[in-house]
Tab-separated table of C-alpha atoms and ligand atoms in Angstrom:
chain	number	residue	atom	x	y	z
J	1	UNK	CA	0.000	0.000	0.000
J	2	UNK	CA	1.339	3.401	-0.642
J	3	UNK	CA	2.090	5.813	2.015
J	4	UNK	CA	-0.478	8.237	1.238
J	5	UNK	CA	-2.990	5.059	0.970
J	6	UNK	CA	-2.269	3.722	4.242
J	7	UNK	CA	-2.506	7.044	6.150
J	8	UNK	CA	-6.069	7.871	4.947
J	9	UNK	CA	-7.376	4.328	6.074
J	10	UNK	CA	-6.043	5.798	9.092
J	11	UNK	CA	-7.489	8.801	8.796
J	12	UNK	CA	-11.107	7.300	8.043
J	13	UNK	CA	-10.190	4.156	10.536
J	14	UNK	CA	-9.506	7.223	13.400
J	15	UNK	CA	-12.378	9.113	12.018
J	16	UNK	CA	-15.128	5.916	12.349
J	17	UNK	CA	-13.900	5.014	15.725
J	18	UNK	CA	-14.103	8.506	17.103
J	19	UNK	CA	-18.169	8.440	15.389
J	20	UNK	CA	-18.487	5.405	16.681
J	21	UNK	CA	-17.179	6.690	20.365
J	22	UNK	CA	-19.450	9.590	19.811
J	23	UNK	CA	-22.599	7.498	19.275
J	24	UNK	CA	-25.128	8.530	22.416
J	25	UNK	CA	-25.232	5.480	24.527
J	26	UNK	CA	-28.514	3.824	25.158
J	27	UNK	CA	-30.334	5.568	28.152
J	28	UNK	CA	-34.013	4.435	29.783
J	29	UNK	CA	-35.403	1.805	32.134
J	30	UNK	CA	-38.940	1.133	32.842
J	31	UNK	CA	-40.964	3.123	35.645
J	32	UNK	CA	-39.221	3.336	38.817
J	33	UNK	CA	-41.920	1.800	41.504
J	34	UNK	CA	-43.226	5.347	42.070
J	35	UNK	CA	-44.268	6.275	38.784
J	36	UNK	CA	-45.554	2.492	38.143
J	37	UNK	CA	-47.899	2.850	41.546
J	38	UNK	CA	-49.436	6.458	39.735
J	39	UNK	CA	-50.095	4.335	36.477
J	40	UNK	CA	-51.699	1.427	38.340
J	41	UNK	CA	-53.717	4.168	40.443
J	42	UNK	CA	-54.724	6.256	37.808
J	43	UNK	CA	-55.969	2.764	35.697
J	44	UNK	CA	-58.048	1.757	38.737
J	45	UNK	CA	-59.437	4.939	38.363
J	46	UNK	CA	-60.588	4.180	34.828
J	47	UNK	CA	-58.129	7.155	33.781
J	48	UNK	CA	-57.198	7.195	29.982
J	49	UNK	CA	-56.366	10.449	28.726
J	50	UNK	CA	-54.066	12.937	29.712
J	51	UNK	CA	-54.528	14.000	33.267
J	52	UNK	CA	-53.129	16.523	35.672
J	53	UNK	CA	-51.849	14.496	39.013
J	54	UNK	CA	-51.599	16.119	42.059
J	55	UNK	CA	-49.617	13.835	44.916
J	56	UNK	CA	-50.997	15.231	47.872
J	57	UNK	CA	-48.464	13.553	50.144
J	58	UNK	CA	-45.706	15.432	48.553
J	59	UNK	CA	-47.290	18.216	48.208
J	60	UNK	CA	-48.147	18.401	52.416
J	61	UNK	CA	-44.768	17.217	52.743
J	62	UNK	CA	-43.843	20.944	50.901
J	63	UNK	CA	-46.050	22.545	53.099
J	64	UNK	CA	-44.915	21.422	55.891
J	65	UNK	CA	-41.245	21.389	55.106
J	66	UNK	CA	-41.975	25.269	53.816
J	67	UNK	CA	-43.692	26.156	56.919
J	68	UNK	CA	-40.848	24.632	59.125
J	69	UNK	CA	-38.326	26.682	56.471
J	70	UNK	CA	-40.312	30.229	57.504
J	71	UNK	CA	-40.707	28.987	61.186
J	72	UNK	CA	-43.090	31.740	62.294
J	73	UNK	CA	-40.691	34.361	61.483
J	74	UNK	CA	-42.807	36.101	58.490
J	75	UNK	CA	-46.188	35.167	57.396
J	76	UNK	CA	-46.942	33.630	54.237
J	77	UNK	CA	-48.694	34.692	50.658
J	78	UNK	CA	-49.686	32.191	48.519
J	79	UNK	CA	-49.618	33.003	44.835
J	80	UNK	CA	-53.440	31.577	43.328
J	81	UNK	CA	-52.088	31.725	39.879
J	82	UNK	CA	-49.420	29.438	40.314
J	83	UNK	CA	-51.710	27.382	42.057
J	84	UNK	CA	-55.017	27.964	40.334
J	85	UNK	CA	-57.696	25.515	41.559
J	86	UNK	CA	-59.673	26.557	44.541
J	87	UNK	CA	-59.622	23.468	46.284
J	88	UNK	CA	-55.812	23.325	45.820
J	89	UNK	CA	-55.379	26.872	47.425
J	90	UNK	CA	-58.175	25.679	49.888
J	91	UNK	CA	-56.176	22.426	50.806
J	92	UNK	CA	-52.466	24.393	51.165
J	93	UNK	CA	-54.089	27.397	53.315
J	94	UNK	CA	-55.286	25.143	55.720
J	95	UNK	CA	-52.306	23.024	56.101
J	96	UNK	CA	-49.997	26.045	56.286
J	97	UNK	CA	-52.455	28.069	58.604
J	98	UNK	CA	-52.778	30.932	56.309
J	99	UNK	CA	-55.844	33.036	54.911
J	100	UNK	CA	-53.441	35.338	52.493
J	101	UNK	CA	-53.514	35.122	49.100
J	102	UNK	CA	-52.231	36.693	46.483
J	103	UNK	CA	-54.435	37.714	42.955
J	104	UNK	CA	-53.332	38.617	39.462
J	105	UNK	CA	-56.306	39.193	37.435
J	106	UNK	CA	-59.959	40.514	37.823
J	107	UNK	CA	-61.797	36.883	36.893
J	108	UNK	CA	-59.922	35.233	40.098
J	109	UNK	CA	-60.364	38.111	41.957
J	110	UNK	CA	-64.154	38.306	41.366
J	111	UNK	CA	-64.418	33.913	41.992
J	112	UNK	CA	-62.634	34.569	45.208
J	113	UNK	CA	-64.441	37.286	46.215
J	114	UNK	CA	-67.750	35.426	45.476
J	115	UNK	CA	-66.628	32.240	46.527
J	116	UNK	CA	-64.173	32.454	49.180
J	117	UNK	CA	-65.218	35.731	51.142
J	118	UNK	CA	-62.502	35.063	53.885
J	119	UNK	CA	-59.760	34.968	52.434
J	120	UNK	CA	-57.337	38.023	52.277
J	121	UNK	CA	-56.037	39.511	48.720
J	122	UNK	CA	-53.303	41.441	47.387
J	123	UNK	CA	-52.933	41.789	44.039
J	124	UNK	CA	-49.759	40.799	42.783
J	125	UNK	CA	-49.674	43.439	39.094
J	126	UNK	CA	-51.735	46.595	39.191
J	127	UNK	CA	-54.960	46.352	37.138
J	128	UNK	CA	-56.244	49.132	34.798
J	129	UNK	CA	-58.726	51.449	37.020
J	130	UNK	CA	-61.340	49.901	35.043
J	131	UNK	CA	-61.238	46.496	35.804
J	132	UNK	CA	-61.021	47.978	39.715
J	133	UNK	CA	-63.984	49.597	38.741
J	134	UNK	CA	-65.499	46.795	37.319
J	135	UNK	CA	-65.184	44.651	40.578
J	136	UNK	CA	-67.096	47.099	42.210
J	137	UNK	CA	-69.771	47.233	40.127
J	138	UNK	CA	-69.958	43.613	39.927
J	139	UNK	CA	-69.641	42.394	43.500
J	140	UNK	CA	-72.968	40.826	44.342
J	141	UNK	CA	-71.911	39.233	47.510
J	142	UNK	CA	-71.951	41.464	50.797
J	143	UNK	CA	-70.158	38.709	52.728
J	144	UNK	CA	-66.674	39.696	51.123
J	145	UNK	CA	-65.840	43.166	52.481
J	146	UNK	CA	-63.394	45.061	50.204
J	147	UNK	CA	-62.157	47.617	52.484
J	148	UNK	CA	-60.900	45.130	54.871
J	149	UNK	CA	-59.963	42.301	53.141
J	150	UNK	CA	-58.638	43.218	49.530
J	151	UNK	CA	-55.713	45.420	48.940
J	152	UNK	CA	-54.817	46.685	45.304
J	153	UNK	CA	-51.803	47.585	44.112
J	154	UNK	CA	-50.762	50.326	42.775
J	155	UNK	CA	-47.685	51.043	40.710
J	156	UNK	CA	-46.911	54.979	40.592
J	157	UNK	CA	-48.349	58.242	40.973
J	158	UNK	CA	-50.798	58.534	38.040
J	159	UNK	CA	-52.502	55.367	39.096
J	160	UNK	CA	-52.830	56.477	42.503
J	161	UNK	CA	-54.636	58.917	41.194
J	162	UNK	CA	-56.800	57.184	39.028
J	163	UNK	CA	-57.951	55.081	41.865
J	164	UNK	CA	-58.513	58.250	44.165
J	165	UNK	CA	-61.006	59.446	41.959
J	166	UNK	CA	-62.558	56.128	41.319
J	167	UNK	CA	-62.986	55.823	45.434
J	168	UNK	CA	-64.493	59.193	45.231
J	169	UNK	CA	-66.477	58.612	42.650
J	170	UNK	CA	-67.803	55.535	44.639
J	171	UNK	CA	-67.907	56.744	47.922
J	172	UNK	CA	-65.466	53.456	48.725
J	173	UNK	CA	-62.709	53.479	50.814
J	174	UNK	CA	-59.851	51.488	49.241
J	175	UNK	CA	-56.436	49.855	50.538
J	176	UNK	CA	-53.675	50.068	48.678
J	177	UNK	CA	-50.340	48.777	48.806
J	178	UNK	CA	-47.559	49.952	47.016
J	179	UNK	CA	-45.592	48.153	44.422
J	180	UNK	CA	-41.773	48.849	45.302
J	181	UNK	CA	-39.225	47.869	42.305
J	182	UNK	CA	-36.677	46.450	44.217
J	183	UNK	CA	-34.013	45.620	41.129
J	184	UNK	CA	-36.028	43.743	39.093
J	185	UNK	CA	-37.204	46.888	36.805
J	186	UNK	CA	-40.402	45.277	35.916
J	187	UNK	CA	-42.415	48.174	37.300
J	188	UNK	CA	-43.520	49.502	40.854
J	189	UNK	CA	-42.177	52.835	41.818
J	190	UNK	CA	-38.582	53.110	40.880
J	191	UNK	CA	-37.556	57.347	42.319
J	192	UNK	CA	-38.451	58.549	45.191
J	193	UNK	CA	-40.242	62.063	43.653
J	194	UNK	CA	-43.065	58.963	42.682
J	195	UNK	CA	-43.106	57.872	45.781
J	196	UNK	CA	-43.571	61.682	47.116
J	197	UNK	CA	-46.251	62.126	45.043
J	198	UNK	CA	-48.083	59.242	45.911
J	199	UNK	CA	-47.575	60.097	49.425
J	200	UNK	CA	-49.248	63.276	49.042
J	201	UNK	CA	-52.241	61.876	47.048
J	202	UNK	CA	-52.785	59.530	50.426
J	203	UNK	CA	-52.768	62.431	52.520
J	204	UNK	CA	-55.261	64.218	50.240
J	205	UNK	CA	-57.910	61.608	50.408
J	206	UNK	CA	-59.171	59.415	53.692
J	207	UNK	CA	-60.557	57.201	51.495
J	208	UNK	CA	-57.182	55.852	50.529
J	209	UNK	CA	-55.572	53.551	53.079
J	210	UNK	CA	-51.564	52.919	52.420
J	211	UNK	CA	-51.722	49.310	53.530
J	212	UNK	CA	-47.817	47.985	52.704
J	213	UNK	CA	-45.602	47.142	49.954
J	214	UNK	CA	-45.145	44.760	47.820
J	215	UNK	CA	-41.278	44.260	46.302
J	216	UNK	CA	-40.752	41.287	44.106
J	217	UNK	CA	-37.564	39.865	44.485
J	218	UNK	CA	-36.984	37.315	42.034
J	219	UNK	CA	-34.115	38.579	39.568
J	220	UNK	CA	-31.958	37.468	42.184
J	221	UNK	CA	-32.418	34.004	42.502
J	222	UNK	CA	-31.648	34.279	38.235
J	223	UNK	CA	-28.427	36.248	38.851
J	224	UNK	CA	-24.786	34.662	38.101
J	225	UNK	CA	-24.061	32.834	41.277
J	226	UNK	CA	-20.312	34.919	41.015
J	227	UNK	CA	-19.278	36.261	44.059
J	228	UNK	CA	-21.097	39.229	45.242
J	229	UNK	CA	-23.445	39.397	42.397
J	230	UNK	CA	-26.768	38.032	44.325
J	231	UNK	CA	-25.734	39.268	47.901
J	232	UNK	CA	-25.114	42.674	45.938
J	233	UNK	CA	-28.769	42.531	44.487
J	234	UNK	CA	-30.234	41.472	47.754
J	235	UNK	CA	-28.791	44.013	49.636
J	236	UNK	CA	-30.174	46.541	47.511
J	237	UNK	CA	-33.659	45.221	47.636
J	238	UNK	CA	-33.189	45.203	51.282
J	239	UNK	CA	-32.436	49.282	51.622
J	240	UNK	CA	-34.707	50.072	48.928
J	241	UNK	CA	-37.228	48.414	50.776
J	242	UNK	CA	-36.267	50.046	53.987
J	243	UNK	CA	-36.231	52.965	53.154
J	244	UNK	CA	-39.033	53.381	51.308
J	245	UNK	CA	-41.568	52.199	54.024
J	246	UNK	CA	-39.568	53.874	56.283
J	247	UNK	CA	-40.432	57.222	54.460
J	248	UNK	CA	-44.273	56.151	54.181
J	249	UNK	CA	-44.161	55.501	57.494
J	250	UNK	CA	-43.155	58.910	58.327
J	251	UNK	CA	-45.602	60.551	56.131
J	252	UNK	CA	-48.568	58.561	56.527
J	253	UNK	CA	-48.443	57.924	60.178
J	254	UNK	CA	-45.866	60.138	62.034
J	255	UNK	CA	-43.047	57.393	62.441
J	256	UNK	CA	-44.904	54.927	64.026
J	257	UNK	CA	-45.282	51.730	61.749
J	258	UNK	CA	-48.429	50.180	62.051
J	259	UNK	CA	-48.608	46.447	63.256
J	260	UNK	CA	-51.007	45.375	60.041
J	261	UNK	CA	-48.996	47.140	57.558
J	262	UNK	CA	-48.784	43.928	54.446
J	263	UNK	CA	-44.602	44.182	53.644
J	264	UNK	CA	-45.041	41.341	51.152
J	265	UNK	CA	-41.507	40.091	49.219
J	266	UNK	CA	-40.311	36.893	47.877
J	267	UNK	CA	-41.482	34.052	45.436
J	268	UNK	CA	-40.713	30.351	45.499
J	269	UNK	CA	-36.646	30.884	44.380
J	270	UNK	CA	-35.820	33.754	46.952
J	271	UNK	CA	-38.453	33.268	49.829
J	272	UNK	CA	-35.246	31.568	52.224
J	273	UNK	CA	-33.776	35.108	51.567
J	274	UNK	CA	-35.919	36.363	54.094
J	275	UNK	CA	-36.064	35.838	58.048
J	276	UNK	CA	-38.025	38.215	59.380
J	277	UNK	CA	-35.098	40.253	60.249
J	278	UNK	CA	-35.450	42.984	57.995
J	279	UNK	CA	-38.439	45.268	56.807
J	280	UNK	CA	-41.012	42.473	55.059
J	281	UNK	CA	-43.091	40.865	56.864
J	282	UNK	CA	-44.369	38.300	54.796
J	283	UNK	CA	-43.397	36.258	51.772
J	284	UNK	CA	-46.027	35.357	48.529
J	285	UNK	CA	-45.070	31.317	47.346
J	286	UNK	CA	-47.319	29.080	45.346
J	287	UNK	CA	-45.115	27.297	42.424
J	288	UNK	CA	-42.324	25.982	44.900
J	289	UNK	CA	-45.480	23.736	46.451
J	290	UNK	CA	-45.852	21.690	43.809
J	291	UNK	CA	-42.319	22.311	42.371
J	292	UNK	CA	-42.452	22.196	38.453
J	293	UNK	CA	-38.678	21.980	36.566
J	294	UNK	CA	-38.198	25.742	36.035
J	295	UNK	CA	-38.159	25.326	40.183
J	296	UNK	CA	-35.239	23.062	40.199
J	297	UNK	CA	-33.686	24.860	42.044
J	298	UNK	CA	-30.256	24.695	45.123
J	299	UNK	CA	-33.056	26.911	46.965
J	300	UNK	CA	-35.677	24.595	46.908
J	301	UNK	CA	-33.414	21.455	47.009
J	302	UNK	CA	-35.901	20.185	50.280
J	303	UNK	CA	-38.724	20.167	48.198
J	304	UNK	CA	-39.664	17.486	46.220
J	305	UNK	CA	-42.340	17.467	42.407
J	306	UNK	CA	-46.026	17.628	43.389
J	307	UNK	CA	-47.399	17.238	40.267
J	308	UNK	CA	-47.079	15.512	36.850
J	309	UNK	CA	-48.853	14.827	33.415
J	310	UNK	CA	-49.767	11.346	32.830
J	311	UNK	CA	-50.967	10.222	29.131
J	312	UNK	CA	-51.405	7.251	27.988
J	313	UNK	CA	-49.411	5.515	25.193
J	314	UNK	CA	-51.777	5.243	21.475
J	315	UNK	CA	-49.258	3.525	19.643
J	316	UNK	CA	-45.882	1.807	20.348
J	317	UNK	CA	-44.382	0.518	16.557
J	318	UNK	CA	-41.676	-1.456	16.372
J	319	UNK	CA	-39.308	1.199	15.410
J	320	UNK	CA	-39.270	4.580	14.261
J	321	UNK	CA	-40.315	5.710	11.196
J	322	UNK	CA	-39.937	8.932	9.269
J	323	UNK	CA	-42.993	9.820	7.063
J	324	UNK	CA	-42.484	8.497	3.518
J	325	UNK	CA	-39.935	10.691	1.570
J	326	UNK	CA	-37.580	11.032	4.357
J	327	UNK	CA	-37.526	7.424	5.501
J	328	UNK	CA	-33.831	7.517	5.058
J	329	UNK	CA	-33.498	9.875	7.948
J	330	UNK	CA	-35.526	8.018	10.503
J	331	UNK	CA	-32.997	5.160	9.118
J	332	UNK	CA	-29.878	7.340	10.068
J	333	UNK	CA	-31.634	8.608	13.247
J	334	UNK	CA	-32.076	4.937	14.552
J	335	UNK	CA	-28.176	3.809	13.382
J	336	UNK	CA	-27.156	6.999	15.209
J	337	UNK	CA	-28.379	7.331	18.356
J	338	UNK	CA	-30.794	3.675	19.934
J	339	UNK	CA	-32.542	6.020	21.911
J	340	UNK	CA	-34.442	6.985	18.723
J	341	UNK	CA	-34.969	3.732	17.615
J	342	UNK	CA	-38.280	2.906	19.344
J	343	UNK	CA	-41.410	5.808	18.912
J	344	UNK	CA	-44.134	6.143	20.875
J	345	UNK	CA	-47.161	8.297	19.717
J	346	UNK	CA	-48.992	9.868	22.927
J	347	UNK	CA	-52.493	10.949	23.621
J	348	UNK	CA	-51.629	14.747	23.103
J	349	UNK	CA	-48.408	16.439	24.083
J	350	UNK	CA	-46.410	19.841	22.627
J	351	UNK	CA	-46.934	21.135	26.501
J	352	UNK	CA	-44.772	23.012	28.506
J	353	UNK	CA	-43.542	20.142	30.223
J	354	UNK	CA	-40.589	17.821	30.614
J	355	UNK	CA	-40.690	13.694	30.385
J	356	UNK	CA	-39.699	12.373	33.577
J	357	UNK	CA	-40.764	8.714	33.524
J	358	UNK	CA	-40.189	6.301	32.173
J	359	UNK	CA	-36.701	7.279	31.850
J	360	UNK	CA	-34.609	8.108	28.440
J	361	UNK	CA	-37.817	9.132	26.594
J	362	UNK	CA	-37.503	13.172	24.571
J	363	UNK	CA	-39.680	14.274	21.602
J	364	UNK	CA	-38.210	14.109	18.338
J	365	UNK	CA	-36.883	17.102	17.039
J	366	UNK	CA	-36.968	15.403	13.456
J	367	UNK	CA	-40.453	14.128	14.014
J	368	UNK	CA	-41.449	17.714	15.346
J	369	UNK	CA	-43.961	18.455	17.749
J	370	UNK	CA	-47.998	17.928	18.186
J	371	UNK	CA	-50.581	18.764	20.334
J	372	UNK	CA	-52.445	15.876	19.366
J	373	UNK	CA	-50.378	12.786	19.292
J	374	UNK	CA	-46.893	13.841	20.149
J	375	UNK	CA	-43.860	11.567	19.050
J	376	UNK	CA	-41.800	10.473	21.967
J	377	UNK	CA	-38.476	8.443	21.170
J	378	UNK	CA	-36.523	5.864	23.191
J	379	UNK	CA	-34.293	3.160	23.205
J	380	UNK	CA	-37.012	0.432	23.932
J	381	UNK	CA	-35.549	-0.307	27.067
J	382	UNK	CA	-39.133	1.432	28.458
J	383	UNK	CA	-40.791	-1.680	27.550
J	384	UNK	CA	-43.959	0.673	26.788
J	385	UNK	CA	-46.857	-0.929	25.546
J	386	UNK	CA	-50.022	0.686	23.958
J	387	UNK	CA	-52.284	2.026	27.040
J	388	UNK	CA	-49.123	2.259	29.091
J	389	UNK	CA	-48.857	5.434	30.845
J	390	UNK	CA	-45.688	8.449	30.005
J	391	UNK	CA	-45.208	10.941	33.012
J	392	UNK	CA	-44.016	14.395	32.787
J	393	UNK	CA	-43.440	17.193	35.125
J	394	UNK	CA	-45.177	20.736	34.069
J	395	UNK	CA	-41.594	23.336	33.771
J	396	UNK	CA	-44.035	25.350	35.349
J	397	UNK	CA	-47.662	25.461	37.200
J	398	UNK	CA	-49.434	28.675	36.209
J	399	UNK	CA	-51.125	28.290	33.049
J	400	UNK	CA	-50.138	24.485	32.978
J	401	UNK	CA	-52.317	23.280	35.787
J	402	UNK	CA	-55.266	24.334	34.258
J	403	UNK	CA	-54.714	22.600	30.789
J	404	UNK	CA	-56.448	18.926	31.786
J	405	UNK	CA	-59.632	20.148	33.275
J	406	UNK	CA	-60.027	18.384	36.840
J	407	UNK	CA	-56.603	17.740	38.330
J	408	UNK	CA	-56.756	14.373	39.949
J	409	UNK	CA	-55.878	13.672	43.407
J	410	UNK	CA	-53.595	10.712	44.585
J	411	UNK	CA	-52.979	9.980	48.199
J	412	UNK	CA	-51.606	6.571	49.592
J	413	UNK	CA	-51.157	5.499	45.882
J	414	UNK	CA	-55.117	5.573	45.415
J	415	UNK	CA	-56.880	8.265	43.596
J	416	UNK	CA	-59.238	10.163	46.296
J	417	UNK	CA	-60.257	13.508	44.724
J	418	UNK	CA	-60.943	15.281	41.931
J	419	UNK	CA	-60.099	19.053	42.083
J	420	UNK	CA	-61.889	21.520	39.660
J	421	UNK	CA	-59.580	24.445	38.229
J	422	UNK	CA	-60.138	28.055	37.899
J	423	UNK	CA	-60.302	28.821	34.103
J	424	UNK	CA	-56.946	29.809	31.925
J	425	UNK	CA	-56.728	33.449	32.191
J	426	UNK	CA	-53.769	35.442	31.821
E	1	PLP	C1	-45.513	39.678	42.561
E	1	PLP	C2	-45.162	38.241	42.655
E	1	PLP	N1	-44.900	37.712	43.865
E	1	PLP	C3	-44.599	36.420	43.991
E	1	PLP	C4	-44.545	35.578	42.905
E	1	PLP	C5	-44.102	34.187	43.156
E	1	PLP	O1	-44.835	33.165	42.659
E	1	PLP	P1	-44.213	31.709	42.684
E	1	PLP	O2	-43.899	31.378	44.087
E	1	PLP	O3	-45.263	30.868	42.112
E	1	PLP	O4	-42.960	31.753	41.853
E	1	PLP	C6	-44.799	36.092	41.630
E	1	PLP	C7	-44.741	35.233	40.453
E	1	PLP	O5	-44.767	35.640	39.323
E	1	PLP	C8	-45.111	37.461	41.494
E	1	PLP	O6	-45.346	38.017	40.292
């Protein structure tokens, strides 16, 4: 053989082995025990199409290990559209002894209102003045007292004043709680002339009661973990936030800070920021309860997934196939990688969630993606069968929750309840 020959057998010899090296070994198993109980459960049931599963062990295990994590030291918010099923937020406020909640749109407010008159609300975004207005003109229950137990919130200066008038106009005396921007620049009142100005629009009308703040904290649990960088952030959401109420405080009631003044901070990633130690007073949390993957987090490590999709398999063919025309790549796709070799075609799918059992199982990106029979690949090693349940966990709960109409309860490995949902509303 020639020189030049023998070193490009070489070459391509090198070149194969390195492919071959590079070849994604084969990954999956069949349910772990856990996710095999939920499939028998939900078939006992008579459950065949794709279902929202709430474990309510682990998800009072997250209450309780939550509550243990805030100890007393603050109080605790929790955010109804992360969890957005009434007997959900009914079922956590009981177990975690709290009545607060916290509201981001005017249907939810108006169902809770109507429907669960003890509870106490803060919004969590400022509505328009109309759809403030609105509530008022709709509110048909007189158990559910407005001036005591709903607080709106109210972003700067001109909104303030929007609402005065609207209180004057309805002879209805309004709390309002201020929405501080702490660092995450999303809105809330960001100088301190705002701030002045609202302060004298308080003082101008009695039927305005500052109730608190409300600074959302959660750019910081999304900063570089680099030295500095988060502690930095936090420490100027902490003196913003001091300072701040400390200057309402002065205004509004001569230095003295009253005991029921709602100094509301946190979400699910930064809520173990806060002790009690510093101005807030309570912290808002609904997603870490039932921990979706975008809350996979080091600060939430002690918490463990609450709630999965479960869909049953339509059709499990003996190996994937591309649609006729581009057969060849399904071909290449199976030689490649064996965890496309087997498909599995789902009852629905394309949702913002991630597989999770059995393991080894991703959509194809070659297939694409479908809402109504989504194709999942593996290696086989799933030993899926037509009927057989796929698990995922929602990335995150809001908006997800609600996608399956009744979310079905498990406890003890048996299904026990069957929780309506509030409707989809941004
Ligand atoms: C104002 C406010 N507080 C708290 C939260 C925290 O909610 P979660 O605990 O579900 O992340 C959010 C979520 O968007 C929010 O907008």
């Amino acid at each position: 053989m020639k020189r030049r020959t023998m070193v490009a057998a070489l070459g391509a010899g090198l070149v194969g082995a390195g492919a071959l090296a590079l070849h994604p070994g084969q990954r999956g198993a069949p349910h772990a025990p856990y996710f095999a109980r939920m499939a028998a459960a939900l078939r006992a049931a008579g459950i065949a199409t794709p279902t929202m599963v709430i474990d309510r062990d682990a998800l009072h295990n997250n209450a309780a290990q939550v509550t243990r994590n805030i100890a007393g030291r603050m109080q605790l918010r929790l955010v109804a559209k992360s969890l957005p099923c009434l007997p959900l937020l009914d079922d956590l406020a009981a177990s975690m002894r709290t009545d607060r909640l916290m509201v981001f749109n005017l249907p939810y407010l108006q169902q809770l209102a109507e429907q669960r008159p003890a509870f106490d609300l803060l919004l969590g975004k400022p509505l328009p003045v109309a759809a403030a207005a609105a509530f008022y003109q709709n509110l048909k229950t007189a158990t559910f007292n407005p001036s005591t137990k709903l607080q709106w919130l109210i972003d700067g200066p001109q909104r303030l004043a929007q609402y005065r008038d609207l209180a004057r106009q309805r002879h209805q005396a309004m709390r309002v709680n201020i929405e501080l921007d702490v660092g995450l620049h999303r809105g809330g009142v960001a100088d301190s002339s705002a701030l002045q100005q609202m302060l004298a629009i308080f003082k101008s009308e009695p039927l305005l009661e500052w109730s608190g703040m409300m600074g959302y904290d959660a750019h910081i649990a999304k900063l570089p973990d680099l030295p500095g960088v988060r502690s930095g952030a936090f420490e100027h959401a902490t003196s913003v936030y001091r300072d701040w109420t400390a200057t309402a405080t002065h205004a509004l009631h001569a230095g003295a800070t009253p005991a029921d003044l709602t100094l509301n901070a946190g979400g699910s990633p930064t809520y173990r920021l806060h002790d009690g130690s510093k101005t807030p007073n309570e912290v808002a949390l609904g997603s870490a309860l039932v921990k979706p993957t975008d809350f996979d987090l080091d600060s939430l490590h002690d918490l463990a997934p609450a709630a999965f999709i479960a869909t049953p398999v339509i059709k499990a063919p003996p190996e994937f196939l591309m649609p006729n025309g581009v057969e060849w790549l399904g071909s290449l796709a199976r030689m490649w990688d064996a965890n496309q070799r087997r498909v599995y075609f789902i009852y629905g799918g394309n949702w913002l969630a991630n597989p999770v059992s059995p393991e080894g199982l991703a959509p194809s990106g070659l297939y694409g993606p479908s809402s109504n029979q989504q194709a999942m690949l593996g290696s086989g090693a799933q030993n899926l069968q037509m009927d057989d349940f796929i698990f995922f966990r929602p990335r995150q709960s809001e908006s997800v929750l609600q996608q399956f109409g009744d979310i079905v309860v498990m406890e003890a490995g048996r299904i026990t309840q069957r929780w309506p949902v509030l409707p989809a509303m941004p």
